[in-house]
Short mmCIF file of C-alpha atoms and ligand atoms in Angstrom, two decimals:
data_model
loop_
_atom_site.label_atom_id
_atom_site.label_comp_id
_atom_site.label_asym_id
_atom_site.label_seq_id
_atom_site.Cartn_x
_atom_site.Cartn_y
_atom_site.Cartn_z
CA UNK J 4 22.38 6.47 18.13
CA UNK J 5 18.90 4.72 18.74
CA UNK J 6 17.00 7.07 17.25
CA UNK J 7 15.68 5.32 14.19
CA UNK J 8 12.48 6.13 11.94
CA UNK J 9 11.05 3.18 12.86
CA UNK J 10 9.87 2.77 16.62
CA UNK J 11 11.14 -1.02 16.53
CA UNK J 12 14.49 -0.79 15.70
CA UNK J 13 17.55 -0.23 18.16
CA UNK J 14 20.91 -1.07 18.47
CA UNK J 15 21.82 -3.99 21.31
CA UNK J 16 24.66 -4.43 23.19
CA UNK J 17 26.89 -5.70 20.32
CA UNK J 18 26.12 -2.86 18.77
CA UNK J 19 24.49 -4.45 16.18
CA UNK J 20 20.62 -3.06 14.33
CA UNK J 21 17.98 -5.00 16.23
CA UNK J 22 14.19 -5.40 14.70
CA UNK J 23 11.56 -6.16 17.13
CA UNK J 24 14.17 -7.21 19.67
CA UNK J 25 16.12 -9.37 17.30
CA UNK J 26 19.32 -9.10 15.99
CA UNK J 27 19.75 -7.97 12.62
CA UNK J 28 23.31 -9.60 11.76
CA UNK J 29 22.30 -12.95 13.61
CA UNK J 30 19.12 -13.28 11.28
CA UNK J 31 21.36 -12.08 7.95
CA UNK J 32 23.51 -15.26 9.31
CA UNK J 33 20.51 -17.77 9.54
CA UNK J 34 18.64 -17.15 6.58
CA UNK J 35 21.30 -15.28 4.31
CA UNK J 36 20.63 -12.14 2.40
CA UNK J 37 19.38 -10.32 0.71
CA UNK J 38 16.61 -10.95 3.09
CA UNK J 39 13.26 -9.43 3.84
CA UNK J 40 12.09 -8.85 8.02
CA UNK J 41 8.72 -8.25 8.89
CA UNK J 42 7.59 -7.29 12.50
CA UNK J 43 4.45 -8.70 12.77
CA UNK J 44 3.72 -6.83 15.92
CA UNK J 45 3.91 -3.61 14.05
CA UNK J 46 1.70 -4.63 11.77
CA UNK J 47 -0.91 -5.91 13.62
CA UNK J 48 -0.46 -2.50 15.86
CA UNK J 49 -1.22 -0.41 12.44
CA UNK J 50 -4.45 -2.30 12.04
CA UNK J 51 -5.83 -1.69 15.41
CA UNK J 52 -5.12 1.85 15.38
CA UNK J 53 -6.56 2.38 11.82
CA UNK J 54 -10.02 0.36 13.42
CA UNK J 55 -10.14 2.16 16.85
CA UNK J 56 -9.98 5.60 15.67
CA UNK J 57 -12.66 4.29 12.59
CA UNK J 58 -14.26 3.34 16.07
CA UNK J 59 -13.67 6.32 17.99
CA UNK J 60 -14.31 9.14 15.94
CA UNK J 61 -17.12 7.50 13.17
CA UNK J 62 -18.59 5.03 15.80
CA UNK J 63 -17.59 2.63 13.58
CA UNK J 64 -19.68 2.93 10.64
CA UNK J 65 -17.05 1.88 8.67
CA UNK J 66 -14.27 -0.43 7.43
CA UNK J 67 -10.50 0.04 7.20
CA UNK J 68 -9.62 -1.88 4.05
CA UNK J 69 -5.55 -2.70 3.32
CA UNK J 70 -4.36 -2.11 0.34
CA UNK J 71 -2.45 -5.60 0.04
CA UNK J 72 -0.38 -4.18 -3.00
CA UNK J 73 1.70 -2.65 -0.54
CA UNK J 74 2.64 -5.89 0.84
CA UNK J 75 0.64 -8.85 -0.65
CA UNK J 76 1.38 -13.13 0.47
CA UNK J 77 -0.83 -14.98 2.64
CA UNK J 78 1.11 -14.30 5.66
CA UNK J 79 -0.68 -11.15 5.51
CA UNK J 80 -3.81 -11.80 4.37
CA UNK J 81 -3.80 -13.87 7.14
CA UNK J 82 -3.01 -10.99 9.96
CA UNK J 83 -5.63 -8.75 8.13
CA UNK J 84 -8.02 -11.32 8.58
CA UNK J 85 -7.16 -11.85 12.09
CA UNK J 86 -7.50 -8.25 13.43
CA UNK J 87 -11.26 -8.26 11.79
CA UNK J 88 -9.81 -4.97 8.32
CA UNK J 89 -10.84 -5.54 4.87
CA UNK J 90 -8.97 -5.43 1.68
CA UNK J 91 -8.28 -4.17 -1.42
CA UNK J 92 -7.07 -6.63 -4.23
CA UNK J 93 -5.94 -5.20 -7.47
CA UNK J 94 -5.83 -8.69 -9.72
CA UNK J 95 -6.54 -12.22 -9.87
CA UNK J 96 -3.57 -12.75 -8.19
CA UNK J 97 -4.10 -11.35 -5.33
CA UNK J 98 -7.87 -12.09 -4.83
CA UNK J 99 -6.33 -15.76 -5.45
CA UNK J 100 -3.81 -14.98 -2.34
CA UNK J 101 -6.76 -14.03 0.11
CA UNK J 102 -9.31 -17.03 -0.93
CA UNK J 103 -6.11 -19.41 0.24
CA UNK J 104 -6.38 -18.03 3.61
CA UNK J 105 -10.75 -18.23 3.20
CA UNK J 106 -10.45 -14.10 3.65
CA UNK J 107 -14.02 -12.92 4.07
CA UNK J 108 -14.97 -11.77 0.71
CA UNK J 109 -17.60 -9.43 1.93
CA UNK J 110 -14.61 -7.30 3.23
CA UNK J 111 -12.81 -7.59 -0.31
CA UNK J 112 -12.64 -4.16 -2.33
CA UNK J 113 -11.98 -4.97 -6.19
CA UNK J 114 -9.61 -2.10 -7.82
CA UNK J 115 -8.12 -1.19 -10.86
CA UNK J 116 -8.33 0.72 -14.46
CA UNK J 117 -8.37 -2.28 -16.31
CA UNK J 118 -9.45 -5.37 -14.76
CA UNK J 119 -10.26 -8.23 -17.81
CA UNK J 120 -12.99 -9.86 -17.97
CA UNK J 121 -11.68 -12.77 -16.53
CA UNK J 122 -11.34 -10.70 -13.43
CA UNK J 123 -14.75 -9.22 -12.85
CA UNK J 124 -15.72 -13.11 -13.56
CA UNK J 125 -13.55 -14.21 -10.76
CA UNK J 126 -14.64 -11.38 -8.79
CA UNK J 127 -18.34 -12.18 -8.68
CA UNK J 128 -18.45 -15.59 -8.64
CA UNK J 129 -16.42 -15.08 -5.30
CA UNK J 130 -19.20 -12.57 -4.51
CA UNK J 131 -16.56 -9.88 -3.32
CA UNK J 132 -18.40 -6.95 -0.96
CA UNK J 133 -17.40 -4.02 -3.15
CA UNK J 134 -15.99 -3.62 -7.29
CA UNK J 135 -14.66 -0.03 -7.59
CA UNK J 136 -15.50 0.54 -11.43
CA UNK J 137 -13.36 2.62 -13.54
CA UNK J 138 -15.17 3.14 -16.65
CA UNK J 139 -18.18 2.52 -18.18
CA UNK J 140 -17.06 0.14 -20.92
CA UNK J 141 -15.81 -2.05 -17.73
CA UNK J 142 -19.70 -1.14 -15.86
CA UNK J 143 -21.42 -2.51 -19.13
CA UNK J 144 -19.40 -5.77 -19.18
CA UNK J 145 -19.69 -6.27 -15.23
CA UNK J 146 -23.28 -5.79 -15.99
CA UNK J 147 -23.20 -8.16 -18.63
CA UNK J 148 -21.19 -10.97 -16.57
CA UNK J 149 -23.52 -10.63 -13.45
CA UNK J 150 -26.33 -11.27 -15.54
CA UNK J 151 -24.42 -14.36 -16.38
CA UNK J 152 -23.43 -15.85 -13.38
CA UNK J 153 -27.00 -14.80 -11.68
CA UNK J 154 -25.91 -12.52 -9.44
CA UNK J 155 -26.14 -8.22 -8.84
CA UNK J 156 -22.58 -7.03 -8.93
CA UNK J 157 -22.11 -4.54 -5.77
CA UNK J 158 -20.07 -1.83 -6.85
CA UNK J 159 -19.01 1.76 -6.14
CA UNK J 160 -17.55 4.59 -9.09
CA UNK J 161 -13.85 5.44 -8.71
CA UNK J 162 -14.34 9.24 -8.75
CA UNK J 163 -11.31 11.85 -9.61
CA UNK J 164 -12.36 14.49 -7.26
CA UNK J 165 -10.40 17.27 -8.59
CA UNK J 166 -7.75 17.17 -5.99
CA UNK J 167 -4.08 16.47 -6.14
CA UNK J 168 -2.44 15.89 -2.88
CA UNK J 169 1.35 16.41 -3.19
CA UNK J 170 3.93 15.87 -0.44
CA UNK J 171 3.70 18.91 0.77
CA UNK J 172 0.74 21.41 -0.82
CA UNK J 173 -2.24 20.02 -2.69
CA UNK J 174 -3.96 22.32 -5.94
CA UNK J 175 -7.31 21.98 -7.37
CA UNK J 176 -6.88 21.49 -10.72
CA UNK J 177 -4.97 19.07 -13.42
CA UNK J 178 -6.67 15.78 -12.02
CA UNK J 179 -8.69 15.23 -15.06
CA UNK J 180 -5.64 13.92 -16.76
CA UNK J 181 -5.33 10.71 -14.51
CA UNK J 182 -6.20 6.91 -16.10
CA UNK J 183 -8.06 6.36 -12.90
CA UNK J 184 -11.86 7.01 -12.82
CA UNK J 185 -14.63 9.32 -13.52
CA UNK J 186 -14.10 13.00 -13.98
CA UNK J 187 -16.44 15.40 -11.77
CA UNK J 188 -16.23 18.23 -12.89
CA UNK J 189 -16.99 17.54 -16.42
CA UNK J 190 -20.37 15.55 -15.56
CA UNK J 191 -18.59 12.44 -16.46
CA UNK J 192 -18.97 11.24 -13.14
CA UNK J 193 -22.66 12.57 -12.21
CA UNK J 194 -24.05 10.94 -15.97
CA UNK J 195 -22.46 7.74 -15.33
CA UNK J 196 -24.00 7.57 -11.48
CA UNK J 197 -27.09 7.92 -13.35
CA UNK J 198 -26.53 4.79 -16.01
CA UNK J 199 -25.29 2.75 -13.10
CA UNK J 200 -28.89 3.54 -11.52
CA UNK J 201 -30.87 2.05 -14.56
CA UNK J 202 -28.73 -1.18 -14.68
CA UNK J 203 -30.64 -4.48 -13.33
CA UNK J 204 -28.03 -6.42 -12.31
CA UNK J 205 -25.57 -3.70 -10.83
CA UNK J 206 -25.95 -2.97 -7.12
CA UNK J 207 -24.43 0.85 -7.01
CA UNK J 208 -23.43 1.49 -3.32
CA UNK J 209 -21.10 3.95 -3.46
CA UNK J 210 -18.19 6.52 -4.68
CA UNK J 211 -14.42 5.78 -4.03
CA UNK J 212 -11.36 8.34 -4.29
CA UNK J 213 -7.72 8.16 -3.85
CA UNK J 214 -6.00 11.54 -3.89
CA UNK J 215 -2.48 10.07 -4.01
CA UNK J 216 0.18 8.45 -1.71
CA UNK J 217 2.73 8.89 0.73
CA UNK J 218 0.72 11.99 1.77
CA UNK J 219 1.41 14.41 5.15
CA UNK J 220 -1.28 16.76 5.25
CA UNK J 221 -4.77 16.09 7.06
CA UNK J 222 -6.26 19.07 4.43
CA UNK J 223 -6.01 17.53 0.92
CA UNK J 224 -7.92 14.20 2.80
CA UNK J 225 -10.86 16.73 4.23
CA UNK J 226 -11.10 18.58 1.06
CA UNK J 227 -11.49 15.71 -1.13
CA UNK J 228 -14.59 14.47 1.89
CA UNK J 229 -15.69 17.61 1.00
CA UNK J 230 -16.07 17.39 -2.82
CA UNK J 231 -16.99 13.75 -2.39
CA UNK J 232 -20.34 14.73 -0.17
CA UNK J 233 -20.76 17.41 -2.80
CA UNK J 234 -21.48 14.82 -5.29
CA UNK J 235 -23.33 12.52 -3.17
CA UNK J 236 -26.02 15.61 -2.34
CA UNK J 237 -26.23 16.33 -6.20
CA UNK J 238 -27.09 12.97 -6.65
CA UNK J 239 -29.86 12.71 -3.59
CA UNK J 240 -31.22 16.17 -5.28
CA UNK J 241 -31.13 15.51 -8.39
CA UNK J 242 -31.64 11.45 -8.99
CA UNK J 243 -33.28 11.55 -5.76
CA UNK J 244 -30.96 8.57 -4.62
CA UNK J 245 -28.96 8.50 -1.33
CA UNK J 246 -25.53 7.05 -2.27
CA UNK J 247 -24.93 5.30 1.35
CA UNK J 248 -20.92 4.44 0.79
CA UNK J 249 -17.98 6.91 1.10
CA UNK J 250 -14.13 5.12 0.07
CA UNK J 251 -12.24 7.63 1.20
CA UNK J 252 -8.87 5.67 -0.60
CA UNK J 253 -5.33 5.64 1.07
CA UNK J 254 -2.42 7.29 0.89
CA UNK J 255 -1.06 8.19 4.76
CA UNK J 256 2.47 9.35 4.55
CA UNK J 257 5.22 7.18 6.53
CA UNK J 258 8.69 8.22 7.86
CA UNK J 259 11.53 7.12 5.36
CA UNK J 260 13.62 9.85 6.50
CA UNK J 261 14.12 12.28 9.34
CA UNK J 262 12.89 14.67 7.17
CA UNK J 263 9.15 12.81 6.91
CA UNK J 264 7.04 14.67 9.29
CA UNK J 265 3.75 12.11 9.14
CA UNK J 266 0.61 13.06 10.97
CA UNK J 267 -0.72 10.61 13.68
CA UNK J 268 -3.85 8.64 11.54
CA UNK J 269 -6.12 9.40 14.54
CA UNK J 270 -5.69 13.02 13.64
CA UNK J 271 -6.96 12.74 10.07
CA UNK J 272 -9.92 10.52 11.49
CA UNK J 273 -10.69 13.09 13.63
CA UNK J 274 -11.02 15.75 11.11
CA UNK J 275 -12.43 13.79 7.63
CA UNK J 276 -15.28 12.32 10.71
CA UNK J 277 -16.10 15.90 11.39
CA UNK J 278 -16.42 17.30 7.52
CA UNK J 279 -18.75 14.60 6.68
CA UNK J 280 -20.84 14.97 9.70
CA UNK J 281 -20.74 18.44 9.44
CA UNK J 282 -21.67 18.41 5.76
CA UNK J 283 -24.37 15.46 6.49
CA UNK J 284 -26.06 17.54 8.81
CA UNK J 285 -26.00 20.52 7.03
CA UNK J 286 -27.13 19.29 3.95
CA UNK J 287 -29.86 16.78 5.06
CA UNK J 288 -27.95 13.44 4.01
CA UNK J 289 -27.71 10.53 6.01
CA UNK J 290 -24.30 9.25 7.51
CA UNK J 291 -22.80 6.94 4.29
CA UNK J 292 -20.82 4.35 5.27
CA UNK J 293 -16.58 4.78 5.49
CA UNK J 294 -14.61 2.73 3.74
CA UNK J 295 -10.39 3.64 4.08
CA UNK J 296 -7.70 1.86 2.42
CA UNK J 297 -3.81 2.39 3.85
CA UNK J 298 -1.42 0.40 2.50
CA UNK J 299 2.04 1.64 2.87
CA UNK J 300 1.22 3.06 6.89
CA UNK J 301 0.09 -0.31 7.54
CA UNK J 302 3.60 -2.58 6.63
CA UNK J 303 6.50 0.09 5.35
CA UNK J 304 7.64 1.08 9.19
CA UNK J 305 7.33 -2.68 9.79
CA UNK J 306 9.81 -4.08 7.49
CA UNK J 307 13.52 -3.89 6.69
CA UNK J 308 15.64 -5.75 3.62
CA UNK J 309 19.39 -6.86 4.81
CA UNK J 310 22.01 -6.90 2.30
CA UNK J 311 25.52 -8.14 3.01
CA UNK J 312 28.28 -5.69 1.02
CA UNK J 313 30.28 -6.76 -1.83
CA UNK J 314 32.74 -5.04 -3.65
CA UNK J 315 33.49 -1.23 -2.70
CA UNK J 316 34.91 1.09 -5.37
CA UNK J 317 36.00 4.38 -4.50
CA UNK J 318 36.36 6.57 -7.34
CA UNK J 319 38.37 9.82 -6.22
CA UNK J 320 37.13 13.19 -6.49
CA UNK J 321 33.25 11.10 -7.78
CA UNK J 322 31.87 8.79 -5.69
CA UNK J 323 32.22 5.91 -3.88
CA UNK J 324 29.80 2.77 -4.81
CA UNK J 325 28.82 0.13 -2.39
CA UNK J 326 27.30 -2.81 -3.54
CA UNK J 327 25.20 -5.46 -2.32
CA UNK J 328 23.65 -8.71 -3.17
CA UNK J 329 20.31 -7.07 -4.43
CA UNK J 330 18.71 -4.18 -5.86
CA UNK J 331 16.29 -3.21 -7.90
CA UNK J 332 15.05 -7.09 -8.26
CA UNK J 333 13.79 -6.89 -4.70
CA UNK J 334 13.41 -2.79 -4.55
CA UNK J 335 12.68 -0.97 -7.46
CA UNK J 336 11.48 2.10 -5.82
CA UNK J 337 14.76 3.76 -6.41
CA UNK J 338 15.08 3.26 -9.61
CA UNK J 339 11.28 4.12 -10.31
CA UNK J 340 11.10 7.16 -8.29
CA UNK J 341 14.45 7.79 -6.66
CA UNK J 342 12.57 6.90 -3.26
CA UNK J 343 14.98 8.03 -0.24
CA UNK J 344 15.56 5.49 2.22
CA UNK J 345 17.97 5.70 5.51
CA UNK J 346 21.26 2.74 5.59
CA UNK J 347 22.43 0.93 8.43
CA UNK J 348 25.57 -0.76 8.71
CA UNK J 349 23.74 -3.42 10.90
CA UNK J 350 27.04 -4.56 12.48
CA UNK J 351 28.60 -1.55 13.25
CA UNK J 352 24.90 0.35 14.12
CA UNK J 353 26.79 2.15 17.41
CA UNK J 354 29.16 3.86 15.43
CA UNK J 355 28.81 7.22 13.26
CA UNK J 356 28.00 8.09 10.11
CA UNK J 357 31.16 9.20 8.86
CA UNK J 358 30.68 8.42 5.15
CA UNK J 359 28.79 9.02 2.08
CA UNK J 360 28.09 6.50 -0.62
CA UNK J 361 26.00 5.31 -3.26
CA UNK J 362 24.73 1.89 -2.52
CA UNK J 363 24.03 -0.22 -5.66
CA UNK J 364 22.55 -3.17 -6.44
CA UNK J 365 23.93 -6.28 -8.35
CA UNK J 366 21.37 -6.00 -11.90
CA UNK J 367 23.21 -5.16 -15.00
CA UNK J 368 22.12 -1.73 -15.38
CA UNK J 369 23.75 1.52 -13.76
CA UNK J 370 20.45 2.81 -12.60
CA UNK J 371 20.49 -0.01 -10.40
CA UNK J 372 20.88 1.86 -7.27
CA UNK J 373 19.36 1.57 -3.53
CA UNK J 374 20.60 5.37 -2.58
CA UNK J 375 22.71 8.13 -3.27
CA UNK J 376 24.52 10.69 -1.61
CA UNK J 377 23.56 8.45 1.66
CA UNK J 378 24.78 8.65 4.93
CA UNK J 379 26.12 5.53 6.32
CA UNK J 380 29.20 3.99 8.65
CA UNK J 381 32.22 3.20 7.25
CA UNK J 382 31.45 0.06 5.04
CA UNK J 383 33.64 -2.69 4.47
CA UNK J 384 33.40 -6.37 2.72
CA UNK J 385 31.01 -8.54 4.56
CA UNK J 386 28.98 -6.45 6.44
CA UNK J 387 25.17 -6.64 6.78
CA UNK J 388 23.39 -3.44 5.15
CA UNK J 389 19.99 -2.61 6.42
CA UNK J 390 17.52 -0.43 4.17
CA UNK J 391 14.74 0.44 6.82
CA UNK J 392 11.23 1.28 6.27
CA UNK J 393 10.92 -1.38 3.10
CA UNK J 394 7.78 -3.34 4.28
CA UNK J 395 5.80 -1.66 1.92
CA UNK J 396 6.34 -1.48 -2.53
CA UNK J 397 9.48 -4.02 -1.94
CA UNK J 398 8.52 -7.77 -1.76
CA UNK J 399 5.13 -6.43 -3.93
CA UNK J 400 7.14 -5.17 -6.99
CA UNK J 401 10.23 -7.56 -6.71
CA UNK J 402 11.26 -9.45 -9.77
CA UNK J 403 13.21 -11.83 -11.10
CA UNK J 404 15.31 -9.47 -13.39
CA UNK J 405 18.56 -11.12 -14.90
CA UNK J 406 17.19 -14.37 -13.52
CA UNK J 407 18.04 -13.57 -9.81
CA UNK J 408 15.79 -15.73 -7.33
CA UNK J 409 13.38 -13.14 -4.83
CA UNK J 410 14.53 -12.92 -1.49
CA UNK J 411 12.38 -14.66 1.67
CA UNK J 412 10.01 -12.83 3.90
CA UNK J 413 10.48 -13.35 7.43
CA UNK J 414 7.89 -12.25 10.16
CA UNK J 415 8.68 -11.56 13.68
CA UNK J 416 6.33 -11.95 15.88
CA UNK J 417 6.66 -12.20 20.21
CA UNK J 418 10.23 -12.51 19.45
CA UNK J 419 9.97 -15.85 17.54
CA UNK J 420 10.78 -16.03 13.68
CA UNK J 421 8.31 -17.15 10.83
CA UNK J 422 9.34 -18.26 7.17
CA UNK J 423 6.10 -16.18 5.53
CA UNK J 424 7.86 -16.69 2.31
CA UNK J 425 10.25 -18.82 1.49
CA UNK J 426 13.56 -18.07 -0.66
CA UNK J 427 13.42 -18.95 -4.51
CA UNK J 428 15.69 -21.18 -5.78
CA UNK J 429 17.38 -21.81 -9.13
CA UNK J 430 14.62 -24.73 -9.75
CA UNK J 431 11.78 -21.81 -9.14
CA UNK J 432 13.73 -19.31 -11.97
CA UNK J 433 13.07 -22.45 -14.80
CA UNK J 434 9.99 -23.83 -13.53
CA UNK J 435 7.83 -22.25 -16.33
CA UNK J 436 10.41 -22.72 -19.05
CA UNK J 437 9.74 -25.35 -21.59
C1 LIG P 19 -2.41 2.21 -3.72
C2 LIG P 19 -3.77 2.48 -3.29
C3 LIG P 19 -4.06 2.66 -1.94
C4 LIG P 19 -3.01 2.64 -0.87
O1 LIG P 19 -2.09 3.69 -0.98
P1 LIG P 19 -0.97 3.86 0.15
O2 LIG P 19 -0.22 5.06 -0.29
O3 LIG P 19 -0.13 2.62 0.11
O4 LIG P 19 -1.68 4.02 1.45
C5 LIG P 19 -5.37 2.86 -1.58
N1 LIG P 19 -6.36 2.87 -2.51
C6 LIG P 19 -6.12 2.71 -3.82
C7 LIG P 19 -7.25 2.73 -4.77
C8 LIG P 19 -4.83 2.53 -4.26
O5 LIG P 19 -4.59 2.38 -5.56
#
C-alpha cells in the first residue's frame, strides 16, 4: 500500500500518509486544513534534473525557465533562484513576486496574449532578458514604450507551429484557431519576423512555442523543433538573418493517476537536442540558443492539499458525497476541467480502498467537486483527506469564492517545516472593502 504516484509519499508506522518523511495527520493537526504541503526537496530535485540534462545533452546552451503560474509566491521564486533556472512571469503580479526576492531579471521570460501597457512598461524598466510578443499591435506599442524609457526591448515571437499535442496523439492541423501567437503557415508569422527586423528599438532574438500541457509523448515536442528550425532557415534564407533563440515552451506530463504513463524529461532532451542538431547541421544554421519552460513537472508531484471530512451523505442506489473544508476555492481544476486526482484517507493510509465516493467541496455550487467515482478508504467524520499531486494549478488559481480565506502553503524541506504562505484570515477577506 506504498505505492503512491508521487515518489515522496508513504505510509509510516501509524499508518498514517507521510510527505517527505512527515506525517500527514500530525501537520493537518498543527496548522489545520484545508492546508497546502510543499516538499521542497522535490522541487529543488525537478530543477536540477531539468538543468543537467539541458547540460548533458545541449552542453548547456540553454536555460530551463519555470513557468511560476504553476506555482507562483516568493518561496519559490526564491528556490528557482537558488538552483541558478529562469522564469516565466505572466503579469505584473508575478514579475512583482520575483523582484521581492531580487530574481535575476536577465533570466525573466515575459508571457501572455494581452499584457497592458502598464505591463510591457514594468517589464522594461526592469530590463527583463526576454518579452515573448503575441501580436503586432502589442510589438508596435513595446516599440513605442522602449523608445520611451530609452531602452531596446529584447524580445522573441510566440509562434503557433501548427501542432497540437494531445494526451495521447498529436495532429497537424486546427492550431490556427488559438488566441496565442503568430500563425505559420499563413505567413503571419514569417511577415511579422520581418517588421520586427526594421524596428529601432526592438531587439528580436528569437521564436517561442508551446504545443500544450500535461503532455506524454517525446514526438509532438520533436516535431514542433522541427517546424520551429523550419522557420528559423526561411528566415536566414530569405531575410538573411540568423534567429539565435529557440523557446521550446512547456508542457511535460506528470502522474495524477496510475494511469499517467510520463516520460523521464532526460528522454525528451535527448531527442529535441538531436532534431535541432541534426537539422542545424544539415541546413547550415548555427546552434540557437534553448530556452524550456516546465511548470507543472517542476511542483505538481511535490505538493499535496489536506482536507479534514465533514458531513457524509449517502444517497442509496446514487452516490455517496464526502465533503471537506475546501474545494474549488483552493482547486478549481475539477471544476474547470474535471482533472482526475488520486484520495487518501491520510489516517487510515494502510487500509484498502473499499469505497467509492464523490468528494465535494464546501462553495455553494454543486459543481463544486474535488472527484468523482474515486477510490478511497472508508471515510468517516474527522478524518484528514489528502488530494496528491496538487503542487501545481492549486495555490496559483485559488480564490476567495463565497468569501472563504486561501489556505497556507507549507514547504518541507530536510524534514523541517516552513510557513511559505501564511493562512488568510477574516481581516485579509475585508481588507480592500471600503
Ligand atoms: C503554461 C505554460 C507553460 C508551462 O506549462 P506546463 O504544462 O505547466 O509545463 C510553459 N510555457 C508557456 C508559454 C505557458 O503558457
Amino acid at each position: 500500500m506504498s505505492e503512491f504516484v508521487s515518489k515522496n509519499l508513504a505510509v509510516n508506522e501509524k499508518g498514517h500518509l507521510t510527505i517527505a518523511g512527515l506525517d500527514t495527520v500530525d501537520l493537518a493537526k498543527e496548522y489545520g486544513t484545508p492546508l497546502y504541503v510543499m516538499d521542497e526537496d522535490l522541487i529543488r530535485e525537478h530543477c536540477r534534473s531539468f538543468r543537467e540534462s539541458m547540460e548533458k545533452y545541449y552542453d548547456g546552451a540553454g536555460l530551463v525557465c519555470y513557468a511560476s503560474k504553476a506555482f507562483s509566491c516568493k518561496a519559490m521564486y526564491r528556490i528557482a533562484k537558488e538552483e541558478g533556472i529562469g522564469i516565466d512571469v505572466v503579469s505584473a503580479g508575478e514579475l512583482y513576486t520575483a523582484t521581492c526576492v531580487d530574481f535575476p531579471m536577465d533570466k525573466v521570460c515575459y508571457h501572455g496574449n494581452n499584457k497592458t501597457e502598464f505591463e510591457l512598461r514594468m517589464a522594461i524598466e526592469h530590463k527583463v532578458g526576454r518579452i515573448i510578443v503575441d501580436n503586432i499591435y502589442e510589438l508596435e506599442l513595446l516599440n513605442k514604450l522602449a523608445a520611451e524609457v530609452g531602452v531596446k526591448a529584447r524580445i522573441m515571437y510566440r509562434i503557433k507551429p501548427g501542432v497540437d499535442a494531445h494526451t495521447h496523439d498529436f495532429v497537424k492541423t486546427g492550431q490556427i484557431d488559438s488566441k496565442f501567437g503568430f500563425a505559420l503557415e499563413t505567413g503571419e508569422a514569417f511577415d511579422a519576423i520581418k517588421k520586427a527586423l526594421s524596428l529601432e528599438n526592438i531587439e528580436f532574438v528569437g521564436v517561442h512555442c508551446h504545443i500544450g500541457s500535461q503532455i506524454f509523448d517525446i514526438a509532438p515536442f520533436v516535431e514542433a523543433a522541427n517546424v520551429m528550425m523550419g522557420l528559423i532557415k526561411q528566415v536566414k534564407t530569405e531575410l538573411n538573418h540568423e534567429i539565435t533563440e529557440l523557446n521550446l515552451g512547456g508542457g511535460f506530463g506528470i502522474k495524477y493517476t496510475e494511469t499517467d504513463t510520463p516520460v523521464p524529461y532526460a528522454d525528451y532532451m535527448d531527442k529535441v537536442s538531436e532534431t535541432v542538431k541534426a537539422l542545424c547541421k544539415e541546413r547550415g544554421l548555427k546552434l540557437p540558443f534553448i530556452l524550456i519552460e516546465p511548470g507543472r513537472s517542476i511542483v505538481a508531484p511535490a505538493g499535496i492539499t489536506l482536507y479534514t471530512v465533514g458531513g457524509i451523505k449517502e444517497i442509496p442506489n446514487i452516490r455517496t458525497y464526502v465533503s471537506v473544508d475546501g474545494g474549488l476555492g483552493d482547486n478549481p481544476r475539477y471544476a474547470l476541467y474535471k482533472s482526475e486526482y488520486d484520495f487518501v484517507v491520510a489516517n487510515k493510509a494502510d487500509k484498502a480502498k473499499d469505497s467509492v465516493v464523490t468528494v465535494a467541496g464546501r462553495c455553494c455550487e454543486s459543481g463544486d467537486l474535488l472527484g468523482e467515482g474515486v477510490k478511497l478508504q472508508t471515510a468517516e467524520v474527522g478524518d484528514t483527506l489528502a488530494v496528491l499531486a496538487t503542487g501545481a494549478y492549486n495555490y496559483s488559481m485559488s480564490s476567495n469564492y463565497n468569501r472563504v480565506p486561501k489556505p497556507p502553503v507549507l514547504m518541507i524541506s530536510k524534514g523541517e517545516v516552513k510557513v511559505a504562505v501564511k493562512r488568510e484570515t477574516l481581516e485579509d477577506i475585508v481588507r480592500n472593502d471600503m
